[in-house]
Coordinates of C-alpha atoms and ligand atoms in Angstrom, one line a residue:
X1 CA 0.0 0.0 -0.1
X2 CA 1.1 3.5 -0.8
X3 CA -0.4 6.5 0.9
X4 CA -0.1 10.2 -0.1
X5 CA -0.8 12.5 2.7
X6 CA -1.6 16.1 2.5
X7 CA -1.8 18.4 5.5
X8 CA -3.6 21.6 5.6
X9 CA -2.4 24.9 7.1
X10 CA -4.0 24.5 10.5
X11 CA -2.4 21.1 10.8
X12 CA 1.0 22.9 10.4
X13 CA 0.4 26.1 12.0
X14 CA 2.8 25.5 15.0
X15 CA 5.4 23.1 16.4
X16 CA 2.8 21.4 18.4
X17 CA 0.7 20.7 15.3
X18 CA 3.8 19.6 13.4
X19 CA 4.4 17.1 16.2
X20 CA 0.9 15.6 15.9
X21 CA 1.5 15.4 12.1
X22 CA 5.0 13.7 12.7
X23 CA 3.1 11.2 14.9
X24 CA 0.5 10.5 12.3
X25 CA 3.0 10.0 9.5
X26 CA 5.4 7.7 11.6
X27 CA 2.5 5.6 12.9
X28 CA 1.9 4.2 9.4
X29 CA 5.0 3.2 7.2
X30 CA 2.9 3.5 4.1
X31 CA 2.6 7.3 4.5
X32 CA 5.6 7.9 2.3
X33 CA 4.7 11.0 0.2
X34 CA 3.9 14.2 2.1
X35 CA 2.3 17.4 0.8
X36 CA 2.2 20.3 3.2
X37 CA 0.5 23.5 3.1
X38 CA 2.0 26.7 4.5
X39 CA 1.4 27.3 8.2
X40 CA -2.1 28.4 8.8
X41 CA -3.9 30.1 11.7
X42 CA -2.8 29.1 15.2
X43 CA -6.0 30.8 16.7
X44 CA -9.0 32.4 15.2
X45 CA -7.5 35.9 15.2
X46 CA -4.1 34.7 13.7
X47 CA -3.1 35.4 10.1
X48 CA -2.1 32.7 7.5
X49 CA 1.5 32.7 6.4
X50 CA 0.1 32.8 2.8
X51 CA -1.7 36.0 3.5
X52 CA 1.4 37.5 5.2
X53 CA 3.4 36.7 2.2
X54 CA 0.8 38.3 -0.1
X55 CA 0.8 41.6 2.1
X56 CA 4.6 41.6 2.3
X57 CA 5.0 41.3 -1.3
X58 CA 2.4 44.1 -1.9
X59 CA 4.7 46.4 0.1
X60 CA 7.7 45.3 -1.8
X61 CA 6.0 45.9 -5.1
X62 CA 5.3 49.5 -3.9
X63 CA 9.0 49.8 -3.3
X64 CA 8.4 50.4 0.5
X65 CA 10.3 48.7 3.3
X66 CA 9.1 45.2 3.8
X67 CA 11.8 44.1 6.2
X68 CA 9.6 44.0 9.3
X69 CA 6.8 42.0 7.5
X70 CA 9.3 39.5 6.2
X71 CA 10.9 39.2 9.7
X72 CA 7.3 38.4 11.1
X73 CA 7.0 35.6 8.5
X74 CA 10.5 34.3 9.4
X75 CA 9.5 34.4 13.1
X76 CA 6.6 32.0 12.3
X77 CA 9.0 29.4 10.8
X78 CA 11.6 29.9 13.6
X79 CA 8.9 29.2 16.2
X80 CA 8.2 25.9 14.5
X81 CA 11.9 24.9 14.0
X82 CA 12.9 25.8 17.5
X83 CA 9.7 24.0 19.0
X84 CA 10.7 20.8 17.1
X85 CA 14.4 21.4 18.2
X86 CA 15.6 21.1 14.7
X87 CA 19.1 22.1 13.6
X88 CA 18.0 24.0 10.5
X89 CA 18.6 27.5 9.5
X90 CA 16.4 29.3 6.8
X91 CA 18.7 32.4 6.8
X92 CA 19.9 31.9 3.3
X93 CA 16.5 31.0 2.1
X94 CA 15.1 34.3 3.6
X95 CA 18.1 36.3 2.0
X96 CA 17.0 34.9 -1.4
X97 CA 13.5 35.6 -0.9
X98 CA 14.2 39.2 0.1
X99 CA 16.3 39.6 -3.0
X100 CA 13.6 38.1 -5.1
X101 CA 11.0 40.5 -3.6
X102 CA 13.1 43.4 -4.4
X103 CA 13.5 42.1 -8.0
X104 CA 9.6 41.8 -8.1
X105 CA 9.6 38.0 -8.7
X106 CA 5.8 38.0 -8.8
X107 CA 2.8 37.5 -6.4
X108 CA 2.6 33.8 -7.2
X109 CA 6.3 33.2 -6.3
X110 CA 5.7 35.2 -3.0
X111 CA 2.7 33.3 -2.0
X112 CA 4.4 29.9 -2.9
X113 CA 7.2 30.4 -0.4
X114 CA 4.8 29.5 2.4
X115 CA 4.5 26.0 1.1
X116 CA 8.1 25.8 0.0
X117 CA 9.7 26.8 3.4
X118 CA 7.2 24.4 5.3
X119 CA 8.2 21.7 2.9
X120 CA 11.9 22.2 3.8
X121 CA 11.0 22.0 7.5
X122 CA 8.9 19.0 7.1
X123 CA 11.5 17.1 5.1
X124 CA 14.1 17.8 7.6
X125 CA 11.8 16.8 10.5
X126 CA 10.8 13.5 8.9
X127 CA 14.2 12.8 7.1
X128 CA 12.3 12.5 3.9
X129 CA 13.7 13.8 0.5
X130 CA 12.6 17.4 -0.3
X131 CA 11.4 18.0 -3.9
X132 CA 10.7 21.4 -5.0
X133 CA 7.1 21.5 -6.6
X134 CA 8.5 24.0 -9.3
X135 CA 10.6 21.1 -10.6
X136 CA 7.9 18.6 -11.0
X137 CA 4.5 20.3 -11.4
X138 CA 3.8 22.3 -14.6
X139 CA 1.5 25.0 -16.1
X140 CA 1.3 25.6 -19.8
X141 CA 1.6 29.0 -21.4
X142 CA -2.0 29.9 -20.8
X143 CA -1.6 29.2 -17.2
X144 CA -3.5 25.9 -17.2
X145 CA -2.2 22.9 -15.2
X146 CA -0.2 20.7 -17.6
X147 CA -1.5 17.3 -16.4
X148 CA 0.6 15.1 -18.9
X149 CA 3.9 16.7 -18.5
X150 CA 3.5 16.9 -14.7
X151 CA 2.5 13.1 -14.4
X152 CA 5.4 12.1 -16.5
X153 CA 8.2 14.1 -14.8
X154 CA 6.7 13.8 -11.3
X155 CA 6.2 9.9 -11.5
X156 CA 9.8 9.5 -12.8
X157 CA 11.2 11.6 -10.1
X158 CA 9.2 10.0 -7.4
X159 CA 10.0 6.5 -8.5
X160 CA 13.7 7.2 -7.6
X161 CA 13.0 8.0 -3.9
X162 CA 11.8 6.1 -1.0
X163 CA 9.8 8.8 0.5
X164 CA 9.4 12.5 -0.2
X165 CA 8.0 15.9 0.8
X166 CA 6.5 17.9 -2.1
X167 CA 5.2 21.3 -1.1
X168 CA 1.6 22.1 -2.1
X169 CA 0.0 24.9 -3.9
X170 CA 2.5 25.8 -6.7
X171 CA 4.4 24.6 -9.8
X172 CA 6.1 26.5 -12.6
X173 CA 5.7 27.6 -16.3
X174 CA 8.1 26.0 -18.8
X175 CA 10.5 28.9 -18.2
X176 CA 10.7 28.1 -14.5
X177 CA 8.6 31.1 -13.3
X178 CA 6.5 30.0 -10.3
X179 CA 2.8 29.9 -10.5
X180 CA 0.2 28.9 -7.9
X181 CA -3.1 27.2 -8.1
X182 CA -6.0 29.0 -6.7
X183 CA -6.4 29.4 -3.0
X184 CA -6.5 26.1 -1.1
X185 CA -4.6 24.6 -4.0
X186 CA -2.5 22.1 -1.9
X187 CA -5.4 19.8 -2.0
X188 CA -4.8 19.8 -5.8
X189 CA -1.1 19.0 -5.4
X190 CA -1.9 16.1 -3.0
X191 CA -4.2 14.7 -5.7
X192 CA -1.6 15.1 -8.4
X193 CA 1.1 13.3 -6.4
X194 CA -1.4 10.6 -5.5
X195 CA -2.1 9.9 -9.3
X196 CA 1.7 10.0 -10.1
X197 CA 2.7 7.3 -7.4
X198 CA -0.5 5.4 -8.2
X199 CA -1.4 5.5 -4.5
X200 CA -3.9 3.3 -2.9
X201 CA -5.4 6.2 -1.0
X202 CA -5.0 9.9 -0.9
X203 CA -5.4 11.0 2.7
X204 CA -6.2 14.6 3.2
X205 CA -5.7 15.7 6.8
X206 CA -7.4 18.9 7.9
X207 CA -9.1 20.1 11.1
X208 CA -12.5 18.5 10.8
X209 CA -13.4 14.8 10.8
X210 CA -14.7 14.9 7.2
X211 CA -17.8 16.2 5.6
X212 CA -20.9 16.9 7.5
X213 CA -24.4 16.3 6.1
X214 CA -25.3 20.1 6.5
X215 CA -23.5 23.3 7.4
X216 CA -22.8 23.4 11.2
X217 CA -23.5 27.1 11.1
X218 CA -27.0 26.3 10.3
X219 CA -27.6 22.8 11.8
X220 CA -26.3 22.2 15.4
X221 CA -24.0 19.3 15.5
X222 CA -24.9 17.8 12.1
X223 CA -23.9 14.1 11.5
X224 CA -20.9 13.3 9.5
X225 CA -20.8 11.7 6.0
X226 CA -18.9 8.3 6.1
X227 CA -18.8 7.7 2.4
X228 CA -19.6 9.9 -0.6
X229 CA -19.0 9.5 -4.2
X230 CA -17.1 11.8 -6.4
X231 CA -20.2 12.8 -8.3
X232 CA -22.1 13.5 -5.2
X233 CA -19.3 15.6 -3.8
X234 CA -19.2 17.6 -7.0
X235 CA -22.9 18.5 -6.6
X236 CA -22.2 19.5 -2.9
X237 CA -18.9 21.3 -3.4
X238 CA -20.2 23.2 -6.2
X239 CA -22.9 24.6 -4.0
X240 CA -20.3 25.8 -1.4
X241 CA -18.9 22.9 0.7
X242 CA -15.4 24.1 1.7
X243 CA -13.4 21.2 3.1
X244 CA -11.7 20.3 -0.2
X245 CA -10.6 22.3 -3.2
X246 CA -13.0 21.4 -5.8
X247 CA -10.2 20.7 -8.5
X248 CA -8.7 18.2 -6.1
X249 CA -10.9 15.3 -7.2
X250 CA -10.1 15.1 -10.9
X251 CA -6.6 13.6 -10.9
X252 CA -7.5 10.8 -8.5
X253 CA -11.0 10.3 -9.8
X254 CA -9.4 9.4 -13.2
X255 CA -7.3 6.7 -11.5
X256 CA -9.9 5.3 -9.1
X257 CA -7.9 6.4 -5.9
X258 CA -10.2 7.2 -3.0
X259 CA -9.7 10.4 -0.9
X260 CA -9.9 9.9 2.9
X261 CA -10.6 13.3 4.6
X262 CA -9.1 12.9 8.2
X263 CA -8.7 15.1 11.2
X264 CA -5.2 15.9 12.5
X265 CA -6.6 16.7 15.9
X266 CA -8.7 13.5 16.1
X267 CA -6.7 10.9 14.1
X268 CA -8.7 8.1 15.6
X269 CA -11.8 9.3 13.6
X270 CA -12.4 7.5 10.3
X271 CA -13.3 10.6 8.5
X272 CA -15.0 10.7 5.1
X273 CA -14.2 8.5 2.2
X274 CA -14.6 9.8 -1.2
X275 CA -14.9 7.0 -3.7
X276 CA -15.7 6.4 -7.3
X277 CA -18.7 4.3 -6.7
X278 CA -19.8 2.2 -3.7
X279 CA -22.4 -0.3 -2.6
X280 CA -22.2 1.2 0.8
X281 CA -25.7 2.5 1.5
X282 CA -25.7 5.9 3.1
X283 CA -27.4 5.8 6.5
X284 CA -30.0 8.2 5.1
X285 CA -31.8 8.7 1.7
X286 CA -29.7 11.8 1.3
X287 CA -26.0 12.1 1.6
X288 CA -25.7 15.8 2.1
X289 CA -27.4 19.3 1.8
X290 CA -25.6 22.3 0.7
X291 CA -26.6 25.8 -0.6
X292 CA -25.6 29.3 -1.3
X293 CA -27.3 32.6 -1.1
X294 CA -27.0 35.5 -3.5
X295 CA -28.5 34.4 -6.8
X296 CA -30.6 36.3 -9.3
X297 CA -33.1 34.8 -11.6
X298 CA -33.5 36.3 -15.1
X299 CA -36.9 35.3 -16.4
X300 CA -37.4 35.6 -20.1
X301 CA -40.8 35.3 -21.7
X302 CA -41.7 34.9 -25.4
X303 CA -44.8 33.4 -26.9
X304 CA -44.1 30.3 -28.9
X305 CA -40.6 30.0 -27.5
X306 CA -40.7 26.3 -27.4
X307 CA -40.9 26.1 -31.3
X308 CA -38.3 28.8 -32.0
X309 CA -35.1 27.1 -32.9
X310 CA -32.0 28.5 -31.3
X311 CA -33.9 30.8 -28.8
X312 CA -32.0 29.3 -25.7
X313 CA -28.6 29.5 -27.4
X314 CA -29.2 33.3 -28.2
X315 CA -30.2 34.0 -24.6
X316 CA -27.2 32.1 -23.3
X317 CA -24.9 33.9 -25.7
X318 CA -26.1 37.2 -24.1
X319 CA -24.6 35.9 -20.9
X320 CA -21.4 34.6 -22.5
X321 CA -20.7 37.8 -24.4
X322 CA -20.8 39.7 -21.0
X323 CA -18.6 37.0 -19.2
X324 CA -21.2 35.7 -16.9
X325 CA -21.6 32.0 -16.1
X326 CA -25.0 30.6 -15.3
X327 CA -25.9 28.1 -12.6
X328 CA -29.2 26.7 -13.8
X329 CA -31.7 27.1 -16.6
X330 CA -35.2 25.8 -15.8
X331 CA -37.7 26.4 -18.4
X332 CA -41.4 26.4 -19.2
X333 CA -43.2 26.3 -22.6
X334 CA -43.0 30.1 -23.2
X335 CA -40.4 31.1 -20.4
X336 CA -36.9 30.4 -19.6
X337 CA -35.2 31.4 -16.4
X338 CA -31.4 31.9 -16.0
X339 CA -30.0 31.6 -12.5
X340 CA -26.7 33.8 -12.0
X341 CA -24.5 34.8 -9.2
X342 CA -26.0 38.2 -8.1
X343 CA -22.6 39.8 -7.3
X344 CA -21.3 38.9 -10.9
X345 CA -24.4 40.0 -12.5
X346 CA -25.3 43.1 -10.6
X347 CA -22.9 45.4 -12.4
X348 CA -23.6 44.1 -16.0
X349 CA -27.4 43.6 -15.7
X350 CA -28.5 46.3 -18.0
X351 CA -25.8 45.2 -20.5
X352 CA -27.0 41.6 -20.3
X353 CA -30.6 42.7 -20.7
X354 CA -29.9 44.7 -23.7
X355 CA -27.9 41.8 -25.3
X356 CA -30.8 39.5 -24.7
X357 CA -33.2 42.0 -26.4
X358 CA -30.9 42.4 -29.3
X359 CA -30.0 38.7 -29.8
X360 CA -33.3 37.0 -28.9
X361 CA -36.1 39.6 -29.2
X362 CA -38.2 38.3 -26.2
X363 CA -41.6 39.8 -25.2
X364 CA -40.4 40.5 -21.6
X365 CA -37.5 40.2 -19.2
X366 CA -38.0 40.2 -15.5
X367 CA -35.3 40.0 -12.9
X368 CA -35.8 38.6 -9.4
X369 CA -33.0 39.1 -6.9
X370 CA -31.9 37.6 -3.4
X371 CA -32.5 34.1 -4.1
X372 CA -30.7 31.1 -2.7
X373 CA -30.2 27.6 -4.2
X374 CA -30.1 24.6 -2.1
X375 CA -28.8 21.1 -3.4
X376 CA -30.2 18.0 -1.7
X377 CA -27.8 15.3 -2.9
X378 CA -27.8 11.5 -2.5
X379 CA -27.1 8.4 -4.5
X380 CA -29.9 6.7 -2.4
X381 CA -32.6 8.9 -4.1
X382 CA -32.6 6.8 -7.2
X383 CA -33.9 3.8 -5.3
X384 CA -36.3 5.6 -3.1
X385 CA -39.7 6.9 -4.0
X386 CA -41.1 10.1 -2.7
X387 CA -37.9 12.0 -1.9
X388 CA -39.0 15.1 -3.8
X389 CA -42.4 14.8 -2.2
X390 CA -40.9 14.8 1.3
X391 CA -38.8 17.8 0.5
X392 CA -41.7 19.9 -0.6
X393 CA -44.0 18.9 2.2
X394 CA -41.3 19.6 4.8
X395 CA -40.8 23.1 3.2
X396 CA -44.5 23.8 3.0
X397 CA -44.8 22.8 6.7
X398 CA -42.4 25.6 7.7
X399 CA -43.9 28.2 5.2
X400 CA -41.1 28.2 2.7
X401 CA -42.2 29.2 -0.8
X402 CA -40.2 27.2 -3.4
X403 CA -39.4 29.4 -6.3
X404 CA -37.6 26.8 -8.5
X405 CA -37.1 23.1 -8.7
X406 CA -34.5 21.3 -10.8
X407 CA -33.8 17.6 -10.7
X408 CA -30.9 16.2 -12.8
X409 CA -31.9 13.2 -14.7
X410 CA -29.1 11.4 -12.8
X411 CA -31.5 11.4 -9.8
X412 CA -28.6 12.3 -7.8
X413 CA -29.6 15.8 -6.6
X414 CA -32.6 18.0 -6.4
X415 CA -32.0 21.7 -6.5
X416 CA -34.4 24.1 -5.0
X417 CA -34.6 27.9 -5.2
X418 CA -35.9 29.8 -2.3
X419 CA -35.8 33.6 -1.0
X420 CA -32.5 34.3 0.7
X421 CA -34.5 34.9 3.9
X422 CA -35.9 31.4 3.9
X423 CA -32.5 29.7 3.3
X424 CA -31.7 28.6 6.8
X425 CA -35.3 27.5 7.6
X426 CA -35.3 25.5 4.4
X427 CA -32.2 23.6 5.2
X428 CA -33.4 22.9 8.7
X429 CA -36.6 21.6 7.5
X430 CA -34.9 19.3 5.0
X431 CA -32.4 18.1 7.6
X432 CA -35.2 17.4 10.1
X433 CA -37.3 15.3 7.7
X434 CA -34.4 13.1 6.4
X435 CA -32.0 12.9 9.4
X436 CA -33.6 13.8 12.7
X437 CA -36.8 12.1 12.1
X438 CA -34.9 8.9 11.1
X439 CA -32.8 8.8 14.3
Ligands
LIG1 N1 -1.5 28.2 1.6 C1 -2.6 28.3 0.4 C2 -3.7 29.0 0.8 O1 -3.8 29.5 2.0 C3 -2.8 27.0 -0.2 C4 -3.3 26.0 0.7 O2 -3.2 26.0 1.9 O3 -3.8 24.9 0.2 O4 -4.6 29.1 0.2

């Protein structure tokens, strides 16, 4: 068995956290490939090293004195090194970083140093080989991740070592210039490494014991999810779950490698397993509920819309031309509604409306704002009758008006649109009917 283990920022925020991580890795000889994040927050008011680096580089870019900011970052690492009693000095690394900041080496380079330095410490601590991600993870000239080149070079490199630490979050362009993934991107690196070594499992260690059925800010003490499929997770993550970077599932999904989300602060918990497919029945009909506020519905009406070829394309073209992505497009015989993110749409609404008029010549356009979308997701729905009926009677019971319904033909999810103000009540009602009432 080969395991790739990724540790998030809060798991590596201090020497004390590093020790927990060390214990976890040493307790299982299969944990050979380690992907660390940069040190995160030690307490709720703390600042992540990545954010400190962005701020420090901003000062450097303005050609102002950034020495104090850089020293504060150095102090974070020194606290870890000293706390672990390591004989390691990062002086020369910080000299180089200072010089590179002065030369304006780029914002991505600046942010990537968080993972890079933590990787050096981790490798030293574990006595594993350190591999700079800039040498093995690549982006093409458009800034897109180059999966083929990366997999080839990374797997060849990792074949030669017994164990390694590969910092998360960044890679490089062909010319060696450093580029990062989007925030939280160490999750993606872990997945790429798991694919390259053909791992049996990708363990993603964080500060929660896996996914919860619903958001704990809305539901008090929600139950955890034991097993979830990649497809179910896509439906949930896309609606706002935050535990795992949404791009992290693609590299391992192709290879059929499961992801196990684990808690560094409670290593005995099984966490959540994310798998390709499973015959494990989830405990409840639904696997999870997720949602997001802040959508707008653009309702477009035109008589005989159903027989006008190309109407839908023209409407969507209006959104495309204005650089706006849509979430859902439920339709009726003479109506079509496009759900968009309000914050994206707000500034461009009149331009979009103008474009729709010009391109599709509708009878009327009406915009409704402050809507929330809720996804109720579960592989169990397919085999269970009455799921939609139960959702809607639960919502009616708490006086929530349903504004939109969308069920994918995969029968994996039902999406419901409600007013922002009904969002929490709707989630509570759905959780109650599927989970609480089954306990
Ligand atoms: N350190 C980076 C961030 O804060 C990447 C990561 O932690 O995955 O976004």
